[in-house]
Coordinates of C-alpha atoms in Angstrom, one line a residue:
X18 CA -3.0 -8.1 -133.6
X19 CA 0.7 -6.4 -133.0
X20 CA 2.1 -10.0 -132.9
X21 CA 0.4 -11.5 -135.8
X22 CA 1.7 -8.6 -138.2
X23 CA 5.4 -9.0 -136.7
X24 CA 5.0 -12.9 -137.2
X25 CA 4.1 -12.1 -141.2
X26 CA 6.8 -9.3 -141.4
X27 CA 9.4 -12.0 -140.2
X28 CA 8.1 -14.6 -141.9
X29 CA 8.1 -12.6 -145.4
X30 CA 11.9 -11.5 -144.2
X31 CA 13.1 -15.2 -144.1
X32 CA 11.7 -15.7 -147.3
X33 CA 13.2 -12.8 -148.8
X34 CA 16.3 -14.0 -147.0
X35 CA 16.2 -17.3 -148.5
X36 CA 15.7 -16.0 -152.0
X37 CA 18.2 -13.6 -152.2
X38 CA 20.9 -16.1 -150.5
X39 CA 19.9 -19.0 -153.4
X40 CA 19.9 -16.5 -156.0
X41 CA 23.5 -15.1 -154.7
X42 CA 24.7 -18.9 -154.9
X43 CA 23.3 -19.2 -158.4
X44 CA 25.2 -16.2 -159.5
X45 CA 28.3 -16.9 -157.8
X46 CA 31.4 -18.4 -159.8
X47 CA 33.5 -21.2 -158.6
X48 CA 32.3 -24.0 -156.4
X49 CA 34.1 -27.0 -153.9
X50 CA 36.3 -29.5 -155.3
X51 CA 36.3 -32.6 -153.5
X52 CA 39.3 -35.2 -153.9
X53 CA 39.1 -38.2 -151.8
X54 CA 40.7 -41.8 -152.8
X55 CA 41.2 -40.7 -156.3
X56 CA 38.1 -39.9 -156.8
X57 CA 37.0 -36.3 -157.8
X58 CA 33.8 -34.3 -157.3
X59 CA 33.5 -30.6 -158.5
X60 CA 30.4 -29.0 -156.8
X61 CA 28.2 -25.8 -157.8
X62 CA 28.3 -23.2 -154.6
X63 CA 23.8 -24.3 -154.1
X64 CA 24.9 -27.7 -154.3
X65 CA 27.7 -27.0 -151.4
X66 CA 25.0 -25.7 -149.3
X67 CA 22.5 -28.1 -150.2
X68 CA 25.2 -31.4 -149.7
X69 CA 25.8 -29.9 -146.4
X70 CA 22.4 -29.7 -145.4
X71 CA 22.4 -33.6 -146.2
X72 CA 25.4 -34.0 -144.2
X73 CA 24.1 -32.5 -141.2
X74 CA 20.9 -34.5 -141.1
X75 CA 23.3 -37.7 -141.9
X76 CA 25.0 -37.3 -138.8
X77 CA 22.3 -36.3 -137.0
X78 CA 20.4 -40.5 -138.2
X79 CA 24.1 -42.1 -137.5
X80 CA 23.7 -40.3 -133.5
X81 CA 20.3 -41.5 -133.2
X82 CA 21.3 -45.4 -134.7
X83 CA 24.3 -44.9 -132.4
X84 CA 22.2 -44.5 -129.3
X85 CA 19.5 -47.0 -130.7
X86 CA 22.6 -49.6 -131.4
X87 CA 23.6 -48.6 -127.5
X88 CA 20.6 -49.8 -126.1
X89 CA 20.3 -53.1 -128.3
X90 CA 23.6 -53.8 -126.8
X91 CA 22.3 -53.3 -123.1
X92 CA 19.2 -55.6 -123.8
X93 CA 21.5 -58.4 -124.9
X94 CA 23.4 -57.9 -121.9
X95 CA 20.3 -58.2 -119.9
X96 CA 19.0 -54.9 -119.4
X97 CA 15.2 -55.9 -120.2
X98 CA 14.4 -52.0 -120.1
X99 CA 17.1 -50.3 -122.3
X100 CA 15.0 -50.4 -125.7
X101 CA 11.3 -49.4 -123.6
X102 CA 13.4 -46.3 -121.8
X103 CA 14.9 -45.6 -125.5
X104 CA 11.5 -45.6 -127.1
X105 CA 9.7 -43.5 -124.1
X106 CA 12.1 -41.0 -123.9
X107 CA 10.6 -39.1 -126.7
X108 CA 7.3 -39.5 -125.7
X109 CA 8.1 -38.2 -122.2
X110 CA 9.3 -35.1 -123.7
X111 CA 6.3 -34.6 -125.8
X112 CA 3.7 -35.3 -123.3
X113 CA 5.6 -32.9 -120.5
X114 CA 5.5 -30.4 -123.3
X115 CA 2.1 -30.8 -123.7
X116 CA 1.4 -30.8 -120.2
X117 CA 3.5 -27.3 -119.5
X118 CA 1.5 -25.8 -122.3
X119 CA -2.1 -26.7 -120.8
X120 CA -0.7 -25.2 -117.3
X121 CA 0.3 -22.3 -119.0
X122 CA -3.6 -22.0 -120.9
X123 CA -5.1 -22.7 -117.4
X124 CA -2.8 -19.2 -116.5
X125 CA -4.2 -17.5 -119.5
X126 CA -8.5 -18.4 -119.3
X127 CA -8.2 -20.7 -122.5
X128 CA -9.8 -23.5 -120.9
X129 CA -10.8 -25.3 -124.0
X130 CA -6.8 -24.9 -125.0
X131 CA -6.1 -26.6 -121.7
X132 CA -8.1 -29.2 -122.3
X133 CA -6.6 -30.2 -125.4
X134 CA -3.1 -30.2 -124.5
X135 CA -4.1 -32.1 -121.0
X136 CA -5.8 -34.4 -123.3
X137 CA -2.9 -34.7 -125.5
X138 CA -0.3 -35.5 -122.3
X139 CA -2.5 -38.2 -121.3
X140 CA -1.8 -40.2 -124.7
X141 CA 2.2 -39.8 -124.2
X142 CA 2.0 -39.8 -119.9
X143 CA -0.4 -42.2 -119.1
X144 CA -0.5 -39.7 -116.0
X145 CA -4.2 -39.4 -114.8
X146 CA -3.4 -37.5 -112.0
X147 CA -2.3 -34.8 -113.3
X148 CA -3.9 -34.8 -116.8
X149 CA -7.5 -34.8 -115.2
X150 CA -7.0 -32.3 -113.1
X151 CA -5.9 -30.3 -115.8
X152 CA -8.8 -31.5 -117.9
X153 CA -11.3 -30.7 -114.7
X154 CA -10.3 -27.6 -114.6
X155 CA -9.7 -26.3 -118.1
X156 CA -13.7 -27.7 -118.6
X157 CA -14.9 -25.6 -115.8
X158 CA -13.1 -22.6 -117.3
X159 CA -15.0 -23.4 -120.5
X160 CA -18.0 -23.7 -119.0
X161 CA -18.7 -27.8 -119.6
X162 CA -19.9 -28.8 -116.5
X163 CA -20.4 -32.3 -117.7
X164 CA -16.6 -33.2 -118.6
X165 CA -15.3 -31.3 -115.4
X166 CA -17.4 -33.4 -113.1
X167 CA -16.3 -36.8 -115.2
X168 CA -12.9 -35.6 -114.5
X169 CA -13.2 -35.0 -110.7
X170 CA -14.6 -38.5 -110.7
X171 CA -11.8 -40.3 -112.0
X172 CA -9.1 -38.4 -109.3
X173 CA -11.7 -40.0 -106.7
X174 CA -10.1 -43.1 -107.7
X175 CA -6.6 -42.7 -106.8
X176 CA -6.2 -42.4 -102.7
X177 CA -3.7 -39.5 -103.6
X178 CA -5.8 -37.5 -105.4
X179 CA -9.1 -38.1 -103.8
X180 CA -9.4 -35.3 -102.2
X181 CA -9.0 -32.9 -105.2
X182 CA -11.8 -34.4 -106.7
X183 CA -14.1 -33.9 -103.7
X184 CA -13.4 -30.6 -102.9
X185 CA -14.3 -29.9 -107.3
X186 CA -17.5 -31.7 -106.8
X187 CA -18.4 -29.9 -103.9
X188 CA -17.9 -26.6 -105.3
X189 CA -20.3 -27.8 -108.5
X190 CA -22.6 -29.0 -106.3
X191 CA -22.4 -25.1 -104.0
X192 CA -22.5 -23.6 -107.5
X193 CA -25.6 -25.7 -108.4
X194 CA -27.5 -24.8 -104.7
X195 CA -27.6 -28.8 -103.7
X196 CA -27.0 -28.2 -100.8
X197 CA -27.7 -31.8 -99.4
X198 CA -24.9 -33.2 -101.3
X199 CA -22.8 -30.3 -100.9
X200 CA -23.2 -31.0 -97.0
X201 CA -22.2 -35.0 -97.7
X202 CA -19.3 -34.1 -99.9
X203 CA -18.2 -31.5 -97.1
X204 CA -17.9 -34.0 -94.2
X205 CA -16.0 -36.4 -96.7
X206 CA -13.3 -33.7 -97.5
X207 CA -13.1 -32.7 -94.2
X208 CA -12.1 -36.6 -92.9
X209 CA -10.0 -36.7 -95.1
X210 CA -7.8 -33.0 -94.4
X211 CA -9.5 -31.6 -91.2
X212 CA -6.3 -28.5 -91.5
X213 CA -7.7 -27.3 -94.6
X214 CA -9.2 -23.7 -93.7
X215 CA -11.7 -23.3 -96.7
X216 CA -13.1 -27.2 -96.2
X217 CA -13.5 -25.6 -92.8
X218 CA -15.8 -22.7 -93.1
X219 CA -17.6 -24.4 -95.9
X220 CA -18.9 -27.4 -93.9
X221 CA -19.3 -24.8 -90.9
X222 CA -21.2 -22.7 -92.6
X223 CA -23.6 -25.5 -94.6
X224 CA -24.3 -26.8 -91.1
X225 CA -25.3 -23.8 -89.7
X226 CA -27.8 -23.4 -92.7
X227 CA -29.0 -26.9 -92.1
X228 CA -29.5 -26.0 -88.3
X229 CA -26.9 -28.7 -87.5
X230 CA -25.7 -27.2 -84.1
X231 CA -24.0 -29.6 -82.2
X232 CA -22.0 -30.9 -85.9
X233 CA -21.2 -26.9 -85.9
X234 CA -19.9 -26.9 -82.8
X235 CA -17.6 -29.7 -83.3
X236 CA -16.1 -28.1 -86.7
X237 CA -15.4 -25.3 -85.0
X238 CA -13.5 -26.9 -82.4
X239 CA -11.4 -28.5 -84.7
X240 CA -10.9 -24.7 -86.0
X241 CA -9.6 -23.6 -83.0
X242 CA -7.8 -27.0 -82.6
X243 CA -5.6 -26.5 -85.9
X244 CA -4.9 -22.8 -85.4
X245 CA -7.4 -21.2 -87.8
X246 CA -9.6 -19.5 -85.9
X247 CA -8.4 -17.1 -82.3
X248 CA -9.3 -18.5 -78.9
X249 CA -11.4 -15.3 -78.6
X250 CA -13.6 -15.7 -81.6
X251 CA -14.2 -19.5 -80.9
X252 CA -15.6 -18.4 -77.6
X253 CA -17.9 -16.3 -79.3
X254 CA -19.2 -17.8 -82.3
X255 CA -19.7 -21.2 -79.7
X256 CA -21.8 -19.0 -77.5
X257 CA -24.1 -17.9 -80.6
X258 CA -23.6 -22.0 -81.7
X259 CA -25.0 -22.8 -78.1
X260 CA -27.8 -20.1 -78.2
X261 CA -28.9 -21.5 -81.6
X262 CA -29.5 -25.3 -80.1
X263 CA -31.0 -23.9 -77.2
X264 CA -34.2 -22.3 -79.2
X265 CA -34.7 -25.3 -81.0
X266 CA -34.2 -27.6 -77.9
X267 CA -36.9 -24.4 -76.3
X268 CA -39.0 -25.2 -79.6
X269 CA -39.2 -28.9 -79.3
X270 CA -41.0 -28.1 -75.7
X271 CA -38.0 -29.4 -73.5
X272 CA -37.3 -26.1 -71.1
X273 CA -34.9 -27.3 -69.0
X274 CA -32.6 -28.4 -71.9
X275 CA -33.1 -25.2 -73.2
X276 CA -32.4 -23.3 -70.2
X277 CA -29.4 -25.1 -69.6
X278 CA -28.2 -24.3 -73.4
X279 CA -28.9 -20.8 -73.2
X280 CA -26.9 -20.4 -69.3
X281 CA -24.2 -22.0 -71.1
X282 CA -24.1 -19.4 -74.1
X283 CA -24.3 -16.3 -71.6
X284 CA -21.7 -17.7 -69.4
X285 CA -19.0 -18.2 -72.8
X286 CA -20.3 -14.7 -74.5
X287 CA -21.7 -12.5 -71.7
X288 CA -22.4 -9.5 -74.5
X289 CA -24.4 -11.8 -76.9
X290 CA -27.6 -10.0 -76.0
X291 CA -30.5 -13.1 -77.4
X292 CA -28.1 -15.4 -75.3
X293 CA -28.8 -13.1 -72.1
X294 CA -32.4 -12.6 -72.9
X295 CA -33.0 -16.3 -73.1
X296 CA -30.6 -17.2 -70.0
X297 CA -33.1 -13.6 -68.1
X298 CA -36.1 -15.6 -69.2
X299 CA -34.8 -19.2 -68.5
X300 CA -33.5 -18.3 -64.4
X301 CA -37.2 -16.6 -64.3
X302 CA -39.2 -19.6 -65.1
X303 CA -36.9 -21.6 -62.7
X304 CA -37.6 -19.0 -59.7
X305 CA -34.2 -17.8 -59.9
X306 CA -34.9 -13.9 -60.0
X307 CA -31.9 -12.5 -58.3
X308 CA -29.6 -14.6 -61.4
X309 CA -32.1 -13.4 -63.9
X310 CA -31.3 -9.8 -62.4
X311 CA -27.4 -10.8 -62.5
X312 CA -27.5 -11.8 -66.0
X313 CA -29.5 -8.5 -67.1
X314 CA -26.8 -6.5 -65.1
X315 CA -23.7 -8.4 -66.8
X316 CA -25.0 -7.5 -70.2
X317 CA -26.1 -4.3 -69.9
X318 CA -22.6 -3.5 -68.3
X319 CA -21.4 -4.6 -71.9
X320 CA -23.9 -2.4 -74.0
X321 CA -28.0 -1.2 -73.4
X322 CA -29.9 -2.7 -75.5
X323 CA -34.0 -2.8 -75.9
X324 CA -34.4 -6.5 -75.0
X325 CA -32.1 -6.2 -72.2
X326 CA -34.7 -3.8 -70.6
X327 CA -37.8 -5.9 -71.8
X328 CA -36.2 -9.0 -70.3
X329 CA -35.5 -6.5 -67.4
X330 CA -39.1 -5.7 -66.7
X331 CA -40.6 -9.1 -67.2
X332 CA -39.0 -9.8 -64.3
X333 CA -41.4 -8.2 -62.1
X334 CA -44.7 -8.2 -64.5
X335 CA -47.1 -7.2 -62.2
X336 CA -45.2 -4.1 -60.6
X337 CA -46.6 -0.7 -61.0
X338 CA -44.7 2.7 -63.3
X339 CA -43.8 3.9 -60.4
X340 CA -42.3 0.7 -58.7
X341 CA -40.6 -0.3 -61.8
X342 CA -38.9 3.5 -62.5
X343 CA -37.5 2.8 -59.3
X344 CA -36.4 -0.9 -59.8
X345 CA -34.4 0.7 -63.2
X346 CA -33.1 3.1 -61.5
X347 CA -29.9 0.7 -60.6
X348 CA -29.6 -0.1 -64.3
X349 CA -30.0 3.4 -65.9
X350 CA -27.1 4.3 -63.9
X351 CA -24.4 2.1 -65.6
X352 CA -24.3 4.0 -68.8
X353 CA -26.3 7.3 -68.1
X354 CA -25.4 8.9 -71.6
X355 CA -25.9 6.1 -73.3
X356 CA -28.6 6.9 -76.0
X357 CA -30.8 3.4 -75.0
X358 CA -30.3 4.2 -71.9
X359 CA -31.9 7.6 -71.8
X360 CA -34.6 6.4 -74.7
X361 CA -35.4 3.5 -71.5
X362 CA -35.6 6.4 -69.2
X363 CA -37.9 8.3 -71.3
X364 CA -40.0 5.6 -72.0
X365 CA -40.4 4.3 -68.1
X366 CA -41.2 7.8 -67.4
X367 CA -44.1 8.1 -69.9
X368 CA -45.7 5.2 -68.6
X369 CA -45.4 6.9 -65.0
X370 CA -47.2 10.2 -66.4
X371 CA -44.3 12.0 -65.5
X372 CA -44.2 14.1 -68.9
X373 CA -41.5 16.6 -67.9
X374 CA -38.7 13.9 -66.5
X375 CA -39.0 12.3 -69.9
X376 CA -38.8 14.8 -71.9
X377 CA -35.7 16.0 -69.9
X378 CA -34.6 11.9 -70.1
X379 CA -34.4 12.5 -74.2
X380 CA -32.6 15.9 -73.9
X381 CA -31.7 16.5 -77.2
X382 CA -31.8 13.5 -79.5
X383 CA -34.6 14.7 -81.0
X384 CA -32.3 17.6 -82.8
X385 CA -29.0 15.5 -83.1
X386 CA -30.3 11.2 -83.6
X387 CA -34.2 12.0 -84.9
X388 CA -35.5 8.5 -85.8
X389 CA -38.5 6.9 -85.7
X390 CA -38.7 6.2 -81.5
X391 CA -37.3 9.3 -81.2
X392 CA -40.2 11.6 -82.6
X393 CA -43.1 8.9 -81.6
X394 CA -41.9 9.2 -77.7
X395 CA -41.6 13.1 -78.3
X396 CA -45.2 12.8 -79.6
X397 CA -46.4 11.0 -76.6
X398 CA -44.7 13.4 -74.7
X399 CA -46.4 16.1 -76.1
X400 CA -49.5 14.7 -75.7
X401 CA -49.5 14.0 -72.4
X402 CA -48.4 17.6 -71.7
X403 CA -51.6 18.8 -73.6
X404 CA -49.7 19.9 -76.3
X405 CA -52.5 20.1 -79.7
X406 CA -52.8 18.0 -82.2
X407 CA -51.3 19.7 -85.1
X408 CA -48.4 19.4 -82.6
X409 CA -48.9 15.9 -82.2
X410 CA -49.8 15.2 -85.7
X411 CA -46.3 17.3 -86.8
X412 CA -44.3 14.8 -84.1
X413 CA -45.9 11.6 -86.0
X414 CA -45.5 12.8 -89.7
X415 CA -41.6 13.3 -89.0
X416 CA -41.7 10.0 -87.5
X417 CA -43.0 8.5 -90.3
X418 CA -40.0 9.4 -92.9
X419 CA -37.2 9.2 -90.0
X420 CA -35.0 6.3 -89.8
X421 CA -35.7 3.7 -87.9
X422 CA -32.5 3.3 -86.0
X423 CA -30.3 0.6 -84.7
X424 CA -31.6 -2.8 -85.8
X425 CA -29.9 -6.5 -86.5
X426 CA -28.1 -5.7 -89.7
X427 CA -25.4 -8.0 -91.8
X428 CA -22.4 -7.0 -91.8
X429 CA -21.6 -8.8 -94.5
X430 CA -24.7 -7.7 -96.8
X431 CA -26.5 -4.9 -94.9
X432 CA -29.7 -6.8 -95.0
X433 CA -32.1 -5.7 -92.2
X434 CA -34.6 -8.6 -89.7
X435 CA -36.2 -8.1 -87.4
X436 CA -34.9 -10.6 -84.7
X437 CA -31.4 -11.8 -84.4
X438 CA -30.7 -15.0 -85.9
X439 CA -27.5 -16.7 -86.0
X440 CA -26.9 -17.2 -89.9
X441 CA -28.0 -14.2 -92.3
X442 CA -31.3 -15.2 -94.5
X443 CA -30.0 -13.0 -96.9
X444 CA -26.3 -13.8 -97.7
X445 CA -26.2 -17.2 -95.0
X446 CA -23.3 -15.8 -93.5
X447 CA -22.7 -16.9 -90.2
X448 CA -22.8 -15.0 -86.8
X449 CA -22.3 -11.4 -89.1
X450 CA -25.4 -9.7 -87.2
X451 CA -24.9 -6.5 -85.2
X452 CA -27.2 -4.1 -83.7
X453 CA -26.4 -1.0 -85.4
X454 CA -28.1 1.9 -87.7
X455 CA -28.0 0.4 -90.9
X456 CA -26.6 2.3 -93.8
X457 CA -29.6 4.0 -95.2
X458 CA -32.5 3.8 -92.7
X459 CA -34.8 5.9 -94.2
X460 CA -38.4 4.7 -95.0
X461 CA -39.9 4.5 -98.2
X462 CA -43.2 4.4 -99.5
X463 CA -44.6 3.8 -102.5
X464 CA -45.9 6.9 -102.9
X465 CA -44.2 9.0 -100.7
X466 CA -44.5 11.4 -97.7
X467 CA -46.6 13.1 -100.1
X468 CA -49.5 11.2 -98.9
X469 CA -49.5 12.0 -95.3
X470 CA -52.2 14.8 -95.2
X471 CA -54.3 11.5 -96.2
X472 CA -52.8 9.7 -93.7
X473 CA -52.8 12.0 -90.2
X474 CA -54.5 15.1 -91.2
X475 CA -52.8 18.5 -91.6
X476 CA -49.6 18.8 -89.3
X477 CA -48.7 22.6 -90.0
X478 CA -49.4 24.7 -87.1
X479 CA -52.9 26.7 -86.9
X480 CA -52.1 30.9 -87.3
X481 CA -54.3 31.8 -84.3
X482 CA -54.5 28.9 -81.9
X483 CA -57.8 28.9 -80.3
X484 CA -58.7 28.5 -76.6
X485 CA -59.7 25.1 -75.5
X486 CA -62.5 24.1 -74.2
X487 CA -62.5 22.5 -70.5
X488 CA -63.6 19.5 -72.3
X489 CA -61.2 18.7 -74.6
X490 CA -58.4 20.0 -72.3
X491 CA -59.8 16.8 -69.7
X492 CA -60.0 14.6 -72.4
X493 CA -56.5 15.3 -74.1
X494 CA -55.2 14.5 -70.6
X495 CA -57.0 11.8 -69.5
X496 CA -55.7 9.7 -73.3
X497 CA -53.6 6.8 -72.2
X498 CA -50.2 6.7 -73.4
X499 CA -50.7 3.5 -74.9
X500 CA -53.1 4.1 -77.5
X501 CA -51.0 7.1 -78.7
X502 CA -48.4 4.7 -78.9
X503 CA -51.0 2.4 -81.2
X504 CA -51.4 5.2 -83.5
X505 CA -48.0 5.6 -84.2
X506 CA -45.5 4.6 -86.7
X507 CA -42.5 2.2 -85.2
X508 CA -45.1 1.1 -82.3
X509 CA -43.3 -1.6 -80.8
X510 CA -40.0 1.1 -79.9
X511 CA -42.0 3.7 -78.4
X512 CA -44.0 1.5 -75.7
X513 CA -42.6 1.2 -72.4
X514 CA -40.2 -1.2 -71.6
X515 CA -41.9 -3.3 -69.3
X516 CA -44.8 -3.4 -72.6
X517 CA -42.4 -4.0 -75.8
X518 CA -42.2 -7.5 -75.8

């Protein structure tokens, strides 16, 4: 708005300018005597200025039949290419004006500008490469998918431009979720640049989308082989790669494939905890219990983790509370702090009916990391200490509304599943799952905590607490563990490991 008022005030200055300089002329006495070859001509002071104005643009016709004449010249003297150079040396200028000024409304957003002008320096450049791209991408900017698709066609014509014009359609064809073609166009662009980074991680990640292991695999060693991607992080995203193709290959029924695959992902990523499991599980099946035990160790060295310890205890399936507290006991040792660790420890001690070590196994997570585990193992322990059940009851409606702590969680987008899996269902990121708390863990309801006197019962305690009966003392005891377990929220975390999975 600014520019357009100080584009009027100079325009109406030059004007005024103009005027008052033609007017001063008029007024002004005298004028330019001109005596050549006896002949005289007296002129006015406007038509001085106005024969000089015809002078100048004389001069400036005799340069340009000067340089015209110059070039007849060089044809006759054979130079087949003098007058066609004279002639397109104008319309070179124009079209690279034209072309500089659709570059500079690509800068600005005006897409429909750009198109224009690219448009334009096509008719005076006869420069396709250039003036479609130009034309490609001023037409996405304005939204006309039709003519920016067009335009990446015709680069697909010229070898040197080729690749331009897959990488636009491939992005149209991401935008427009066809993912088939996207995948087609993806393999194409990266024949013909494997170095580029984002052709890369695009045909990477639509592979891993279309479960397309082994082609994963081989993108991501050409990654590591052109320097975009650190030795360290290939290692690890190949394990998870490897771990992927071994649960289809366990899917399709063929175990030994599978177990193969899955030894091969623990032995390049010993921390990748489903790669463990599977490897646990695999060396099991085989009779191999002393590697499955090996494998378990390795990983738990790394970091505890709940499917360590289930893998763990299917192990020995058939062993006894007691045997199996004792076969942990090696394990529970690596990381004795370790919050899974003393949740396992509570939790192998509930199913041994030894209420006392597991409560001192939790110590006091229930005051400083209350989530839902948490509170359901302090309600078993409770239980099985006799404790009554507005006690009980109170344990189970704070479990309820607790967090539920660590889980798989994106880190790119924070969405929660239940299982690890190897490419996000939410965002399809690849390998961005970690097993951490996620950001807000509460639980909600659709109606609230409000509801839970419905739900358990009343949880506050009684004012006098009446003596119990010898009866119901012998049958508050004699409740397995497991059905309190069954009543409670966030079931499948509070059963003992050797029952979880």
């Amino acid at each position: 708005m600014l520019w357009s008022i100080v584009k009027v005030a100079v325009f109406i200055a030059l004007v005024g300018a103009i005027t008052f300089g033609a007017s001063y002329l008029l007024e002004l006495e005298g004028g330019v005597r001109i005596v050549m070859a006896g002949i005289e001509v007296n002129l006015t002071p406007i038509k001085a200025v106005i024969a000089l104005g015809i002078l100048v643009l004389a001069i400036w016709l005799l340069m340009k039949l000067a340089g015209m004449l110059v070039a007849v010249l060089r044809f006759i003297n054979g130079d087949e290419t003098a007058l066609s150079r004279y002639f397109d040396r104008n319309r070179q200028e124009k079209g690279y004006r034209a072309l500089g000024e659709g570059v500079l409304a690509l800068a600005s957003g005006e897409g429909d500008k750009a198109v224009l002008q690219a448009a334009k320096a096509e008719k005076f450049l006869h420069k396709p490469a250039l003036t479609d791209l130009i034309t490609a991408q001023g037409a996405e900017m304005a939204g006309d998918k039709a003519k920016a698709e067009a335009a990446f066609k015709r680069l697909l014509t010229n070898e040197k431009t080729r690749f331009v014009g897959v990488r636009g359609i491939l992005r149209q064809k991401l935008e427009a979720g066809e993912t088939d073609a996207a995948l087609k166009l993806a393999k194409t662009a990266f024949a013909l640049k494997p170095r580029q980074v984002e052709i890369q991680d695009t045909l990477l990640q639509l592979q891993a989308d279309k479960s397309d292991w082994k082609g994963a695999r081989a993108t991501l060693g050409a990654k590591l082989k052109y320097g975009a991607l650190p030795r360290d992080v290939h290692k690890r995203r190949d394990a998870v790669l490897a771990l992927s193709e071994a649960r289809d290959v366990l899917d399709e029924g063929k175990t030994i494939e599978a177990r193969e695959a899955a030894i091969e992902a623990n032995r390049m990523s010993p921390d990748l905890v489903p790669a463990a499991v599977l490897a646990a599980r695999g060396y099991v099946e085989a009779g191999k219990k002393r590697a499955a035990v090996r494998v378990i160790n390795k990983a738990w060295l790394m970091r505890p983790h709940p499917d360590l310890a289930a893998a763990f205890a299917s192990i020995e399936p058939d062993e006894t509370p007691q045997a199996r507290l004792k076969r942990f006991a090696k394990l529970l040792k690596v990381h004795p702090d370790d919050r899974e660790t003393r949740l396992l420890e509570a939790e192998l001690c509930l199913a041994a009916e030894d209420f006392p070590a597991a409560r001192r196994a939790l110590g006091d997570l229930a005051e400083v990391e209350p989530d839902a585990r948490v509170l359901t193992i302090m309600a078993a322990i409770e239980r099985g200490e006799g404790a009554s059940d507005a006690v009980v009851k109170g344990w189970l409606a704070r479990a309820l509304g607790a967090p539920r702590g660590p889980q798989w969680c994106c880190d790119n987008c924070q969405h929660i599943h239940a299982e690890w899996q190897p490419v996000c269902e939410n965002c399809h990121s690849f390998d961005t799952l970690s097993w951490r708390a996620p950001p807000d863990t509460a639980v909600s309801t659709p109606t609230g905590l409000e509801m839970l006197p419905l739900l358990i019962g009343p949880v506050e305690e009684p004012a006098e607490e009446d003596t119990a009966t010898e009866d119901t003392a012998e049958e508050d005891e004699t409740v397995p563990d497991a059905e309190i377990v069954e009543d409670a929220p966030g079931t499948d975390e509070a059963e003992p490991a050797g029952e979880r999975r």
